[in-house]
Every structure is written in C-alpha cells, then in structure tokens.
Amino acid sequence: MLISLRKLERSYPIASGRTWVLRNISLDVAAGEFVSVTGPSGSGKSSLLNVLGMMDSQWQGEYFLDGSPVHACTPAQRQRLQRASIGFIFQQYHLLADLTVAENLELPLSYRDMPAAQRRARVAEMLDRFQNVAKRDLFPSQLSGGQQQLVAVARALITQPRVILADEPTGALHSEQGQMIMQTLKQLNVEGATIIQVTHNGEYAALGSRRLELFDGWLQTG
Amino acid sequence: MRQFFSDLMHAARQWRARPGLWLAIVVTLALGIGANTAVFSVINGLLLRPLPFADADRLVMVYNTYPKNDLEFAGTSIPDYLDRREGAPSLEDLAMFNQISLNLTTGQVPEQLSAARVTPSFFSVLQVSAAYGRVLDDADAEDGAAPVAVLSHGLWQRLYGGDRSVLGRELVLSGRNYQIVGVMPEAFAFPDRQRDLFVPFVFTAAQKSDEERGNEYSMSIGRLKPGATLAGLNAEMDLLVQRVGARLPDYLPFIESSGFTGRAEHLQEFFVGDLRGLLGLLQAATLFVLLIAAANVANLLLAQGLARRREFSVRAAMGAGRAQLFRQLIAESLLASIAGAGLGLLIAQGCLALMDGQLLQRMGGSLFHTAIDAGVLGFTLLVSVLVALLISILPAIVVAGPSLVEGLKDGGHGTTSSRFTRLSRSTLVVVQLALSVALLIGAGLMLRSFDRLSGVGPGFDPAHLYSAAYALNGDQYADPAARAQFIENSLNGIRQIPGVAAAGMISGLPFSPMADSSGTFAIRGEVYDATHVPPHAFQRIIDEGFFPTSRVPLLLGRNFTVADSADASRVVIIDKLLADKHFAGQDPLGKQLSRGGGGDDAQWMTIVGVVGTVKATELGAEVRKETMYVPMRQTSFPVGSLLVRAEMPRDVLTTKIRAVLKRVDPGQPIFDVRTMQERIDASLGPQRAPMQLLLVFAGVALVLAAVGIYAVLAFLVGQRAGEIGVRMAIGAGRGDILRLVLRQSAGLVGLGLVIGVVAALLLARVLSSQLYGISAYDPLTYVAVVILLAVVAAAASLLPARRASHIDPLRALRQE
Ligand SMILES: Nc1ncnc2c1ncn2[C@@H]1O[C@H](COP(=O)(O)OP(=O)(O)OP(=O)(O)O)[C@@H](O)[C@H]1O
Ligand SMILES: [Mg+2]
C-alpha cells in the first residue's frame, strides 16, 4: 500500500472541550489509484488532505506512507518525506504573483537541493509537456484561471511526487476550464500518478477510480 | 477652523483606539524634536540671544594683536588704552580691566578674594549701576586717591549677610584699607562670576608713559557709537599705531615686523565665536536624528494608512474630498508631533543640564544662559509643524491616492497602494539607514578625534599632580628675596609631608589663566632691525623642583639648582621648540639670551639646559610658541603656583599644605587647589559636552534605525504571510523562509549602508576642519560603523524572520 491510515483522529480545542473533524479514519490507497473525496461542506475533506499532505501534524492514529510511519516521524523527517512524496494543488492556485511561470515551476525544486542545470531541464520539460513554453516569462496575473491552475498542476508534478493531493482544483474555475484540468489529472493518472482529489462535483468524482464519502468527520464506506 | 477642531477630536479618538502605536510615534518624535530643541537652545543662548547688557550689540572687546608673531590675542597695555580712549572716534566709551587676587585675613583661614581692577569707565561701558551705593567714579582712579571697593552681590551676602549698612565701612585686603562704596546687582557677573569685588585701576605716571607699551596684562572692552562699525574702529586703531610708530622710531621696526595693531571684535563673538563650527555640526547631527525619527514615524503611519484604507474609502464614498481626507491625516500627525514636542522639551531640558556646566566653564560663561525661552519654544513649534507635514505626505498618497474604490473592493490587498506602501516603506528604511550611517560615521570621527585630543600628552605627567595658586602682593613681599624665601620655605615644608613625592613652583601654570605670559627676547650675537626682529616666547619663572615634579623631561644640559642664585651668573633653560627654531643644527648650551629687545642694557642669560616642549593652553593644538624658563632666585614675580606630586585626596593634601603655610606665613592663603588633570579636562570642556551629546544622538539614531528595520520587516512578513504559506506547502523548510526574509533585509540594509557611506564621504570635507589628528576618510571608522550597523540590522531582522519561519502554512493559506 502506498498510503495506510489506521484509526486516525483529528480534533480542535474549542471553548467547551474539543470539536472532532476526523473520526476513526482507516483507509488504504494503492499506488496508481485516483481517489475522489466528497462530502458536505465542513465534513473534514480539507482536513483529511492536510493530514495526508503532512501540512498538519496534530492528529492521533497511524499513517504509513510507502511503508514509512509518519506518526513516528520527527518534524525534520516528516518534511523530508513531504518533499520527496507530496505534490499539492490548491483551489486558489496559489502561484506566487511576483514570479514568472517558469520561476513558479522552478520554486519547489529550489527547496530540494537540485543542481541549477537539472532544475532548468525539468522546468523546460514541464513547460513542454503542458504546452506552456510560450508563456514561460508571463506572470500569473497575465493568465486565465484555467491556465494558472495548469501551471499549479505542473508545479505539483515537477518534483515527481508519489502522491498528488488536489483540494477542489476546479472550485474556482468555469466548467470549461474545470473540464480541462480534470482531463489533465485523468491523463496523469493514466500515466501512473497516484491522485487524491476533493471535489463537490459528482461528474468529476466519477472520473476517479474510487470514491470516498466523508460525513461529519466519519468515513462512509460503500 | 471648527472643522479642523473636529478633525483633532477625531485624531484623539484614533489614539485611544491604538494607544501603543501612537505612544511609539510620540516617543520617536520626542527624541528627534528634543535633540533639535536642546542644540538650538544652546545656539540660541550662546550665539543668538543678546548679552545681558543694554545695547549689547555695540559692546566690543579691544585687544592688541601680533599676527606675524603668531600671537592673535595679546590683551592691551595702558598707553594703548589711553590712545584709543582719546583717539578712536568710533568708540563711545572704552574701559580696561584685569583680575587680581587680594588676601582677606579677617577670618580663621586667610582667604583669597578675586577682584576685578577696573577703570571707572568699566561701568559706563557696560551701562550698569550699583544696586546699593555707587559704582566707581573718575576721582577714585586718581593716583593717590583713597582705596575704595564695590562689592559683588555674592561677597556682600557672604561677608555681611546682605547688611546695607556696610556702605562706608572699611575692608582690609592684602594689608590696605578699602572703603566700601557700593554693591553690584545680583545678576551682574562680568568678566566672570568669580569676581568678588571691583577696585579702581589707578595709573601711575610711569604706567602712562611709552615705557609701558607691550605690557599687556589687561583686557579692554568698549562701546561703539550708534552706527559705528568694527571695520571703522579697526581702521582707527591702525592709524593710532602708525602715529605711535612715527613718534617712536625705535619702536617702529618691531611694529612692522610683528604686524602689531589693535583689533576689535563683538563681545559675543569674542567669547563663543569659536564654538560656532562645532554647534553647527551638532545641529546638523540632530537634524539627521530628526529625519531618521520622521522616517520611522512615516513608516508606522504608512502601515496604519494601508489598514485604514477602508475607513477612508467609506469617508470618500460619503462625500469627503481629497482635501478633507488630507486634513484629517494632518490633524493626526500634528497632534502627534505637538505631543512629541512637549515630551521633547523635557528631553531637551535633560540634555541642557548635561551640557550647561561644561560648556560654560570658560571666560564669559556667566553671561550666557541656555534656557528654553520664547525663541526656543517658537523654534520647537515650527519644527513640529514641519515634521507633521513631512510625515503626512506618504500616508496621504496611500490613503487619498488615485483609486479610492480599490480600498472598498478588497480592503487593500495586492493592490497598487499596497505595492506603493511596500516600496515607500522599503525606501524609508534605506533612507533611514543611510542617514544613520552618515551620522554614526560623523560621530565616530568626532569621537576618535576627541579621543586623540584628550590622549595627547601635555608634555608633562598630570596624574597625581596638584597645583595651588598663591599671590604674594603684601608689602612684606615687595623684596624679591622675601618672595623666594617664602617659596623655598613653603616647598621645603611641603616636601616633608608624608606621601608627597616632589614639589616645585612655576609662575605661569600650564592650563591656567596665567599660562600665556609672554614677551620678546634676544639672542646674543644677533643684530635686530626692521627686517630681523627679536623673537617672542612664553616666559616662565621656576624653581629647581619644577621639572622633576612635573616630569618635563630634561633633554640636554642641566636643571637649575639652589646655586643659581641672585648673585650667581644668570642662566636660562629653553624648551625643544626654542632650540629647534633658533639653534637648529647647533649646540644651544652656552649660547646667551636676554629678555626684551637685546639693547645695551640687556641682561644676558646663559642657556644651561633644554627640556621637552609643554602644551600650556590647548591640548588639541600644535605648540607654536617657544618657551624659556628662568630661575626664581634671579627673577621674581608675585603670582605663581606650587606644584605637588602626591597620591592622596585633595582635601587631605589641602589641609596639610595649609598647615605648612600657616607656619611659613599665617597671613598668606593658597587657593584653587586642583589636579593638573582637572585643569586639562576643564580646557576640553567646551568640546566634551557637545561630544557627549553627539554620542547620545548617535545612540538614538542607532536605536531608531533598528526599530525602523524591525517594523518594516515585520510589516513585509505580515504582508507576505500567504506567500510564505505557499512556499512551505511546496516544500520550503524553516531555514528557507528564514533565509528568504534575511535576504530581503540584507538587500535593504546593504543599499542603505552603501548610500550612507557615499553620503559620509561627500560630507567628510565639511567635517575636516573640526577633526584633530585623524583623517575625515579614516577607514577604521567607516568600517567599524558599517559593521556595527550591519550587526544591529541583523539583530533587528532576526525576530521578524523567525516569526516568518514559524508561520502555520495552513492558517496562512486559509487567509490568503
Ligand atoms: N483551525 C480550526 N479550528 C477549529 N475548527 C476548525 C479549524 N479548521 C477547521 N475546523 C473545522 O473542521 C471542520 C472540517 O473542516 P474542513 O475544512 O476539513 O471541511 P471541508 O470538508 O473541507 O469543507 P469545505 O467543503 O467547505 O471545504 C469544520 O467544521 C471546520 O469548522
Ligand atoms: Mg475544504
């Protein structure tokens, strides 16, 4: 299994005790799967993705990533694991406004001790693959939403992560552009990428190989 | 106006909403304004405010000068005074005075009183009259008139407890009876506050003759006629000297070779004119501090302005015009800067307390007051209004800038105004740093120069070296042998005191008012005429104990001994400067000198020794005038100082010396017991106080610069929180974020440092004239300041950088 969660719990302290956002989650995801997570607003979808992406470490239970026990990792080990394994795609794209398309793509690599020549080669490769070569020197504000999200997908892929986590990647896009992004993700999955996406859209959820439903922090199986 | 008042009310409410921010703003402005007020009140007190005399701008010091002999200021002689009083039409009146010591023996311990011996015109020149009784009149100064005295208010209180019936009573001073005819007003303190009483300056017939020319132990003060000028008076004095030269052919060559003439200078200029450069420099330094403070405040207001865009957008939507919005901002700034000025006045008061004592430890000091008067208040008000305008400009552009709607739309995030704010804040920090660098380099150079100045050896060893003044002016000391006997007995007694290592005497003590007694001398074998005139030297009378006690090194030959007595052959010791100037390449020992011009009646003295050159008046200036020493048994002078080398507290030593003197002569006081180090320090006083202030200002600038860097980085980090969250989400570690912020800070700091150093290099030329023994381009100072600021900037950056690296990416992204 690429990902195994066992009895994972997440809660926040509130005035009158604690509020639970993830409850007793056990889950296995194999390499090459395309998982769609759905559920009502506030059901814990983003929370789950944040735990998987190791943006959050305040949870109880067990989390194995490709055999490594994340629950037993020191913060430094966890960061190393995150750098090596995770690619994030956000609803709001979160491209850095002051950097060009090419620079945005190069950014994750610059945090991974890669020689400059190799970095440039990877960026060129990515620009090529997403047919973005002509736009390499544009700034995000000069792109449409769909184009920006495409760059964000490329940025998530550029480190060759084992898992791509996408939290409502089409949430801010028109349906046409949403379609394009979903097609891209599907294509990546076909090429072998493991993808876990959060979506509200049933049609997009159906593109995945498996569907998970969260309800008030509980994982509904079936 | 009513509108503006309501703006002020609203501004006050802003304060209540964010007390911390406004407190920071007020304190910062107070530092900047306070520094300016302090320095301005010194400038005002010394240079701008008229002296406390009627029509003080017409008062002038009149003095002899010998520019070709390197003698700028030489006091005045009685014949010169008489010539000018009669023959200078520009003068309404002229007076002459000097300072003498009189012994008062009525009390337990004989006491030394400081008297001013003045011509009766002294009072009419200054236009002062007595508080009780009368001042001196012409009859009092007639040769043979009965001695009279006018008491200072202080002495009158001290001796008689303010009893008005003293008028007409007699006071015995140095063995003579003086009738008290008047008491001066309390405020009167000229030439200084130490004068206990005023006695008439009586001229004898001999003193009025041409023989007396060149005896310049007095000072002269005059009053110009309304409309008369210094240039006019100077020209008249030139003419008077020419007339004397025409009448006295023997004197003419000396007049021409020395460039001798009379000069006049406004009283105020004479006393404090030399401080003008230093004070100007200080004012410039405080201006820097103010600009730095203003930059800091503008910075805080900018951040604040961005946050308040919404408020202002709403105001605009309700119909407020740009002018009204701007007025609102001005009202807020004005309130802050007036409050800052109020606090600044307190700070200034503190600075003045620090400065007053030291700055005014000089002649004429009692005439000056560095108080905060109406002029200073006006200056402070003006400065605070200008500052208020200055700090309102940038926030005004942000708040009332081109597109107010933007503010309504998105609360000012990622908009042009936030970009403008970021750019202005970064620029402000660079400017602030550059100013700090320039100021710190200037202060550093001044400090090092001052350090050099104080570190320069005076040519003797001032540590544990005490001096005590005496004045042997009673009738029993008319005979030189009696004086020599008194000194010898006193010194022998003092040497017996346990703990005293050595003792000696000198007539003109270095770093005391007696230090500049000088005169012409002749070298035997030289023929002097109009083209080759006799040289000029400091002349000192010493005993054989002076050199060993003061540790002035003997370079050649021998010291004086008791055998150099009145009936032995006459001898002289010269300093190295005299040897170098006049006996270059020769052996000076055995050569002969005489005092005066070397005529037929010259008394030749043989050079028996050469000693090191001694600084006598100013530590920071090259010694340019040579010195000759003659033994006390062969030449005599009633006034001098005992020097004692001893490691013991002043009070203990003073008591023991007094006990010795009581045995030698119960009626003879000593006074002004101080270590030589204290005298040297006092001579540095006028420089030390501004130096300490400069140091304080530099410190303030440094703190403000650090605060500025901190505030801007904290602001930038806050603005970039979302971006930082994204970076962390795609793999940036804490170290990466730390580096990111520090790199940004390093960019700003580096730019500020470079601009500051360039500015300092450009300003260095201005500073040059104020520096001693150090180049205005001294690399060590530049490097040290750059390192210091870099370290401080790094420290100030660390906190925001650490905070950035601890941002929770989840929260940051949610807020993005
Ligand atoms: N920092 C926090 N403190 C307290 N409660 C929180 C915090 N962050 C999230 N929650 C709560 O956790 C629950 C799950 O939130 P989460 O963002 O995972 O929901 P979601 O399923 O992604 O919803 P949506 O579809 O609206 O994005 C919500 O009830 C939310 O209020
Ligand atoms: Mg969500």
GROMACS .gro file of C-alpha atoms in nm, chain B residues 333-660:
model
  328
  555SER     CA    1   0.018   6.397   1.257
  556LEU     CA    2   0.003   6.740   1.409
  557LEU     CA    3  -0.143   6.608   1.730
  558ALA     CA    4   0.135   6.350   1.745
  559SER     CA    5   0.414   6.592   1.669
  560ILE     CA    6   0.290   6.855   1.915
  561ALA     CA    7   0.274   6.588   2.184
  562GLY     CA    8   0.621   6.479   2.073
  563ALA     CA    9   0.741   6.837   2.101
  564GLY     CA   10   0.605   6.860   2.455
  565LEU     CA   11   0.793   6.548   2.558
  566GLY     CA   12   1.089   6.669   2.351
  567LEU     CA   13   1.110   6.983   2.563
  568LEU     CA   14   1.163   6.766   2.869
  569ILE     CA   15   1.432   6.569   2.687
  570ALA     CA   16   1.595   6.895   2.582
  571GLN     CA   17   1.593   7.012   2.941
  572GLY     CA   18   1.783   6.697   3.034
  573CYS     CA   19   2.037   6.749   2.755
  574LEU     CA   20   2.090   7.107   2.867
  575ALA     CA   21   2.155   7.004   3.224
  576LEU     CA   22   2.423   6.774   3.090
  577MET     CA   23   2.579   7.046   2.881
  578ASP     CA   24   2.543   7.363   3.077
  579GLY     CA   25   2.807   7.312   3.339
  580GLN     CA   26   3.073   7.201   3.097
  581LEU     CA   27   3.005   7.421   2.801
  582LEU     CA   28   3.013   7.737   3.005
  583GLN     CA   29   3.330   7.667   3.201
  584ARG     CA   30   3.506   7.937   3.013
  585MET     CA   31   3.558   8.307   3.023
  586GLY     CA   32   3.234   8.495   2.976
  587GLY     CA   33   3.044   8.179   3.064
  588SER     CA   34   2.835   8.357   3.324
  589LEU     CA   35   2.693   8.583   3.053
  590PHE     CA   36   2.520   8.301   2.873
  591HIS     CA   37   2.207   8.111   2.958
  592THR     CA   38   2.095   7.811   2.760
  593ALA     CA   39   1.741   7.819   2.890
  594ILE     CA   40   1.431   7.729   2.693
  595ASP     CA   41   1.289   8.072   2.618
  596ALA     CA   42   1.020   8.201   2.384
  597GLY     CA   43   1.257   8.183   2.087
  598VAL     CA   44   1.334   7.819   2.156
  599LEU     CA   45   0.965   7.741   2.202
  600GLY     CA   46   0.891   7.906   1.870
  601PHE     CA   47   1.163   7.702   1.704
  602THR     CA   48   1.025   7.382   1.855
  603LEU     CA   49   0.674   7.463   1.740
  604LEU     CA   50   0.794   7.537   1.389
  605VAL     CA   51   0.991   7.213   1.377
  606SER     CA   52   0.694   7.011   1.496
  607VAL     CA   53   0.461   7.159   1.235
  608LEU     CA   54   0.716   7.087   0.959
  609VAL     CA   55   0.756   6.734   1.089
  610ALA     CA   56   0.380   6.686   1.094
  611LEU     CA   57   0.363   6.784   0.725
  612LEU     CA   58   0.661   6.566   0.640
  613ILE     CA   59   0.519   6.254   0.798
  614SER     CA   60   0.173   6.305   0.646
  615ILE     CA   61   0.279   6.308   0.283
  616LEU     CA   62   0.331   5.938   0.218
  617PRO     CA   63   0.029   5.812   0.413
  618ALA     CA   64  -0.176   6.075   0.234
  619ILE     CA   65  -0.075   5.935  -0.103
  620VAL     CA   66  -0.169   5.587   0.009
  621VAL     CA   67  -0.497   5.680   0.168
  622ALA     CA   68  -0.618   5.953  -0.058
  623GLY     CA   69  -0.432   5.818  -0.360
  624PRO     CA   70  -0.556   5.771  -0.716
  625SER     CA   71  -0.814   5.495  -0.679
  626LEU     CA   72  -1.010   5.506  -0.361
  627VAL     CA   73  -1.260   5.249  -0.489
  628GLU     CA   74  -0.988   4.988  -0.472
  629GLY     CA   75  -0.998   5.020  -0.099
  630LEU     CA   76  -1.367   4.941  -0.090
  631LYS     CA   77  -1.332   4.644  -0.320
  632ASP     CA   78  -1.074   4.435  -0.148
  633GLY     CA   79  -0.952   4.606   0.163
  634GLY     CA   80  -0.623   4.699   0.003
  635HIS     CA   81  -0.481   4.359  -0.065
  636GLY     CA   82  -0.238   4.314  -0.352
  637THR     CA   83  -0.338   4.649  -0.495
  638THR     CA   84  -0.133   4.936  -0.630
  639SER     CA   85  -0.149   5.113  -0.298
  640SER     CA   86  -0.010   4.814  -0.115
  641ARG     CA   87   0.269   4.796  -0.371
  642PHE     CA   88   0.325   5.168  -0.324
  643THR     CA   89   0.328   5.120   0.051
  644ARG     CA   90   0.579   4.839   0.026
  645LEU     CA   91   0.804   5.045  -0.195
  646SER     CA   92   0.779   5.359   0.020
  647ARG     CA   93   0.841   5.167   0.339
  648SER     CA   94   1.147   4.999   0.192
  649THR     CA   95   1.270   5.334   0.062
  650LEU     CA   96   1.217   5.492   0.401
  651VAL     CA   97   1.420   5.222   0.568
  652VAL     CA   98   1.701   5.263   0.317
  653VAL     CA   99   1.698   5.640   0.368
  654GLN     CA  100   1.691   5.597   0.742
  655LEU     CA  101   1.984   5.359   0.736
  656ALA     CA  102   2.181   5.584   0.507
  657LEU     CA  103   2.124   5.878   0.742
  658SER     CA  104   2.226   5.667   1.040
  659VAL     CA  105   2.543   5.552   0.870
  660ALA     CA  106   2.640   5.907   0.780
  661LEU     CA  107   2.559   6.031   1.129
  662LEU     CA  108   2.741   5.748   1.300
  663ILE     CA  109   3.047   5.791   1.083
  664GLY     CA  110   3.047   6.162   1.162
  665ALA     CA  111   3.005   6.093   1.532
  666GLY     CA  112   3.270   5.821   1.518
  667LEU     CA  113   3.520   6.053   1.356
  668MET     CA  114   3.447   6.329   1.608
  669LEU     CA  115   3.480   6.082   1.890
  670ARG     CA  116   3.809   5.945   1.769
  671SER     CA  117   3.934   6.296   1.714
  672PHE     CA  118   3.831   6.390   2.068
  673ASP     CA  119   3.996   6.077   2.194
  674ARG     CA  120   4.318   6.174   2.020
  675LEU     CA  121   4.281   6.520   2.164
  676SER     CA  122   4.242   6.400   2.521
  677GLY     CA  123   4.505   6.134   2.470
  678VAL     CA  124   4.774   6.377   2.355
  679GLY     CA  125   5.026   6.415   2.628
  680PRO     CA  126   5.064   6.770   2.752
  681GLY     CA  127   5.439   6.721   2.775
  682PHE     CA  128   5.427   6.656   3.147
  683ASP     CA  129   5.269   6.391   3.366
  684PRO     CA  130   4.939   6.533   3.501
  685ALA     CA  131   4.842   6.230   3.709
  686HIS     CA  132   4.855   6.293   4.086
  687LEU     CA  133   4.999   6.636   4.016
  688TYR     CA  134   4.832   6.903   4.230
  689SER     CA  135   4.865   7.274   4.185
  690ALA     CA  136   4.783   7.553   4.431
  691ALA     CA  137   4.794   7.920   4.345
  692TYR     CA  138   4.938   8.198   4.559
  693ALA     CA  139   4.972   8.573   4.520
  694LEU     CA  140   5.246   8.749   4.721
  695ASN     CA  141   5.117   9.102   4.694
  696GLY     CA  142   5.150   9.228   5.050
  697ASP     CA  143   5.408   9.496   5.134
  698GLN     CA  144   5.629   9.242   5.312
  699TYR     CA  145   5.683   9.071   4.974
  700ALA     CA  146   5.796   9.380   4.784
  701ASP     CA  147   6.151   9.244   4.801
  702PRO     CA  148   6.218   8.957   4.555
  703ALA     CA  149   6.438   8.787   4.814
  704ALA     CA  150   6.142   8.770   5.052
  705ARG     CA  151   5.930   8.605   4.785
  706ALA     CA  152   6.199   8.350   4.709
  707GLN     CA  153   6.231   8.283   5.081
  708PHE     CA  154   5.855   8.228   5.116
  709ILE     CA  155   5.851   7.983   4.824
  710GLU     CA  156   6.159   7.797   4.944
  711ASN     CA  157   6.026   7.762   5.299
  712SER     CA  158   5.684   7.653   5.177
  713LEU     CA  159   5.823   7.393   4.937
  714ASN     CA  160   6.063   7.257   5.196
  715GLY     CA  161   5.774   7.219   5.440
  716ILE     CA  162   5.550   7.055   5.177
  717ARG     CA  163   5.823   6.808   5.082
  718GLN     CA  164   5.827   6.691   5.447
  719ILE     CA  165   5.456   6.589   5.429
  720PRO     CA  166   5.442   6.207   5.421
  721GLY     CA  167   5.314   6.090   5.084
  722VAL     CA  168   5.442   6.391   4.893
  723ALA     CA  169   5.683   6.270   4.625
  724ALA     CA  170   5.801   6.606   4.491
  725ALA     CA  171   5.718   6.975   4.494
  726GLY     CA  172   5.812   7.280   4.290
  727MET     CA  173   5.687   7.617   4.166
  728ILE     CA  174   5.613   7.792   3.839
  729SER     CA  175   5.494   8.143   3.766
  730GLY     CA  176   5.274   8.065   3.468
  731LEU     CA  177   5.098   7.737   3.531
  732PRO     CA  178   5.001   7.546   3.215
  733PHE     CA  179   4.624   7.521   3.158
  734SER     CA  180   4.553   7.813   3.387
  735PRO     CA  181   4.477   8.177   3.305
  736MET     CA  182   4.841   8.257   3.383
  737ALA     CA  183   4.967   8.027   3.112
  738ASP     CA  184   5.012   8.281   2.837
  739SER     CA  185   5.253   8.537   2.984
  740SER     CA  186   5.495   8.603   2.705
  741GLY     CA  187   5.740   8.860   2.577
  742THR     CA  188   6.015   8.930   2.326
  743PHE     CA  189   6.367   8.802   2.379
  744ALA     CA  190   6.700   8.846   2.208
  745ILE     CA  191   6.976   8.602   2.114
  746ARG     CA  192   7.327   8.731   2.178
  747GLY     CA  193   7.518   8.794   1.858
  748GLU     CA  194   7.209   8.861   1.650
  749VAL     CA  195   7.157   9.214   1.525
  750TYR     CA  196   6.795   9.314   1.515
  751ASP     CA  197   6.647   9.573   1.283
  752ALA     CA  198   6.334   9.636   1.080
  753THR     CA  199   6.380   9.321   0.874
  754HIS     CA  200   6.509   9.097   1.150
  755VAL     CA  201   6.317   9.145   1.472
  756PRO     CA  202   6.357   8.981   1.811
  757PRO     CA  203   6.150   8.666   1.859
  758HIS     CA  204   5.871   8.617   2.109
  759ALA     CA  205   5.839   8.343   2.372
  760PHE     CA  206   5.641   8.227   2.671
  761GLN     CA  207   5.840   8.317   2.979
  762ARG     CA  208   5.817   8.121   3.299
  763ILE     CA  209   5.984   8.152   3.636
  764ILE     CA  210   6.050   7.819   3.808
  765ASP     CA  211   6.245   7.667   4.093
  766GLU     CA  212   6.474   7.365   4.067
  767GLY     CA  213   6.186   7.141   4.175
  768PHE     CA  214   5.956   7.219   3.880
  769PHE     CA  215   6.095   6.981   3.618
  770PRO     CA  216   6.133   6.679   3.850
  771THR     CA  217   5.785   6.739   3.997
  772SER     CA  218   5.601   6.786   3.669
  773ARG     CA  219   5.822   6.529   3.493
  774VAL     CA  220   5.901   6.753   3.200
  775PRO     CA  221   6.199   6.568   3.053
  776LEU     CA  222   6.544   6.728   3.058
  777LEU     CA  223   6.687   6.665   2.712
  778LEU     CA  224   7.023   6.841   2.727
  779GLY     CA  225   7.243   7.008   2.990
  780ARG     CA  226   7.129   7.055   3.349
  781ASN     CA  227   6.836   7.162   3.566
  782PHE     CA  228   6.853   7.476   3.784
  783THR     CA  229   7.000   7.436   4.133
  784VAL     CA  230   6.997   7.643   4.453
  785ALA     CA  231   7.335   7.770   4.336
  786ASP     CA  232   7.162   7.966   4.055
  787SER     CA  233   7.108   8.250   4.300
  788ALA     CA  234   7.067   8.623   4.265
  789ASP     CA  235   7.442   8.684   4.279
  790ALA     CA  236   7.544   8.390   4.056
  791SER     CA  237   7.575   8.431   3.681
  792ARG     CA  238   7.238   8.444   3.505
  793VAL     CA  239   7.110   8.123   3.347
  794VAL     CA  240   6.813   8.010   3.139
  795ILE     CA  241   6.665   7.679   3.026
  796ILE     CA  242   6.486   7.662   2.690
  797ASP     CA  243   6.234   7.416   2.550
  798LYS     CA  244   6.296   7.195   2.250
  799LEU     CA  245   6.085   7.418   2.027
  800LEU     CA  246   6.303   7.721   2.101
  801ALA     CA  247   6.616   7.511   2.039
  802ASP     CA  248   6.478   7.379   1.710
  803LYS     CA  249   6.360   7.721   1.593
  804HIS     CA  250   6.664   7.926   1.677
  805PHE     CA  251   6.957   7.686   1.720
  806ALA     CA  252   6.886   7.429   1.452
  807GLY     CA  253   7.198   7.221   1.390
  808GLN     CA  254   7.389   7.391   1.672
  809ASP     CA  255   7.454   7.316   2.036
  810PRO     CA  256   7.232   7.563   2.224
  811LEU     CA  257   7.416   7.507   2.554
  812GLY     CA  258   7.637   7.806   2.633
  813LYS     CA  259   7.451   8.043   2.400
  814GLN     CA  260   7.303   8.354   2.560
  815LEU     CA  261   6.955   8.508   2.565
  816SER     CA  262   6.807   8.818   2.719
  817ARG     CA  263   6.454   8.932   2.782
  818GLY     CA  264   6.340   9.233   2.579
  819GLY     CA  265   6.491   9.355   2.255
  820GLY     CA  266   6.860   9.297   2.340
  821GLY     CA  267   6.971   9.662   2.367
  822ASP     CA  268   7.274   9.791   2.551
  823ASP     CA  269   7.118   9.730   2.894
  824ALA     CA  270   7.032   9.367   2.811
  825GLN     CA  271   7.096   9.119   3.091
  826TRP     CA  272   7.236   8.811   2.917
  827MET     CA  273   7.145   8.467   3.048
  828THR     CA  274   7.340   8.157   2.951
  829ILE     CA  275   7.149   7.853   2.827
  830VAL     CA  276   7.228   7.562   3.060
  831GLY     CA  277   6.960   7.314   2.960
  832VAL     CA  278   6.699   7.208   2.706
  833VAL     CA  279   6.369   7.049   2.816
  834GLY     CA  280   6.073   6.894   2.635
  835THR     CA  281   5.804   7.116   2.487
  836VAL     CA  282   5.496   7.158   2.707
  837LYS     CA  283   5.139   7.226   2.596
  838ALA     CA  284   5.026   7.519   2.802
  839THR     CA  285   4.681   7.622   2.685
  840GLU     CA  286   4.521   7.380   2.443
  841LEU     CA  287   4.571   7.009   2.431
  842GLY     CA  288   4.449   6.982   2.077
  843ALA     CA  289   4.671   7.239   1.912
  844GLU     CA  290   5.030   7.217   1.800
  845VAL     CA  291   5.260   7.424   2.023
  846ARG     CA  292   5.373   7.712   1.804
  847LYS     CA  293   5.532   7.946   2.055
  848GLU     CA  294   5.863   7.865   2.223
  849THR     CA  295   5.918   7.882   2.598
  850MET     CA  296   6.208   7.997   2.817
  851TYR     CA  297   6.245   7.915   3.186
  852VAL     CA  298   6.439   8.134   3.430
  853PRO     CA  299   6.525   8.052   3.792
  854MET     CA  300   6.317   8.211   4.067
  855ARG     CA  301   6.622   8.331   4.258
  856GLN     CA  302   6.728   8.550   3.968
  857THR     CA  303   6.388   8.682   3.853
  858SER     CA  304   6.081   8.735   4.063
  859PHE     CA  305   5.707   8.763   4.014
  860PRO     CA  306   5.449   8.788   4.295
  861VAL     CA  307   5.197   8.543   4.149
  862GLY     CA  308   5.252   8.175   4.085
  863SER     CA  309   5.159   7.819   4.166
  864LEU     CA  310   5.300   7.547   4.385
  865LEU     CA  311   5.309   7.204   4.221
  866VAL     CA  312   5.291   6.895   4.439
  867ARG     CA  313   5.307   6.535   4.328
  868ALA     CA  314   5.125   6.323   4.584
  869GLU     CA  315   4.884   6.030   4.581
  870MET     CA  316   4.628   6.145   4.834
  871PRO     CA  317   4.282   6.301   4.836
  872ARG     CA  318   4.262   6.671   4.762
  873ASP     CA  319   4.111   6.765   5.099
  874VAL     CA  320   4.382   6.587   5.294
  875LEU     CA  321   4.656   6.745   5.088
  876THR     CA  322   4.499   7.090   5.104
  877THR     CA  323   4.473   7.074   5.482
  878LYS     CA  324   4.834   6.965   5.514
  879ILE     CA  325   4.962   7.233   5.277
  880ARG     CA  326   4.760   7.496   5.465
  881ALA     CA  327   4.922   7.380   5.790
  882VAL     CA  328   5.268   7.418   5.638
   0.00000   0.00000   0.00000
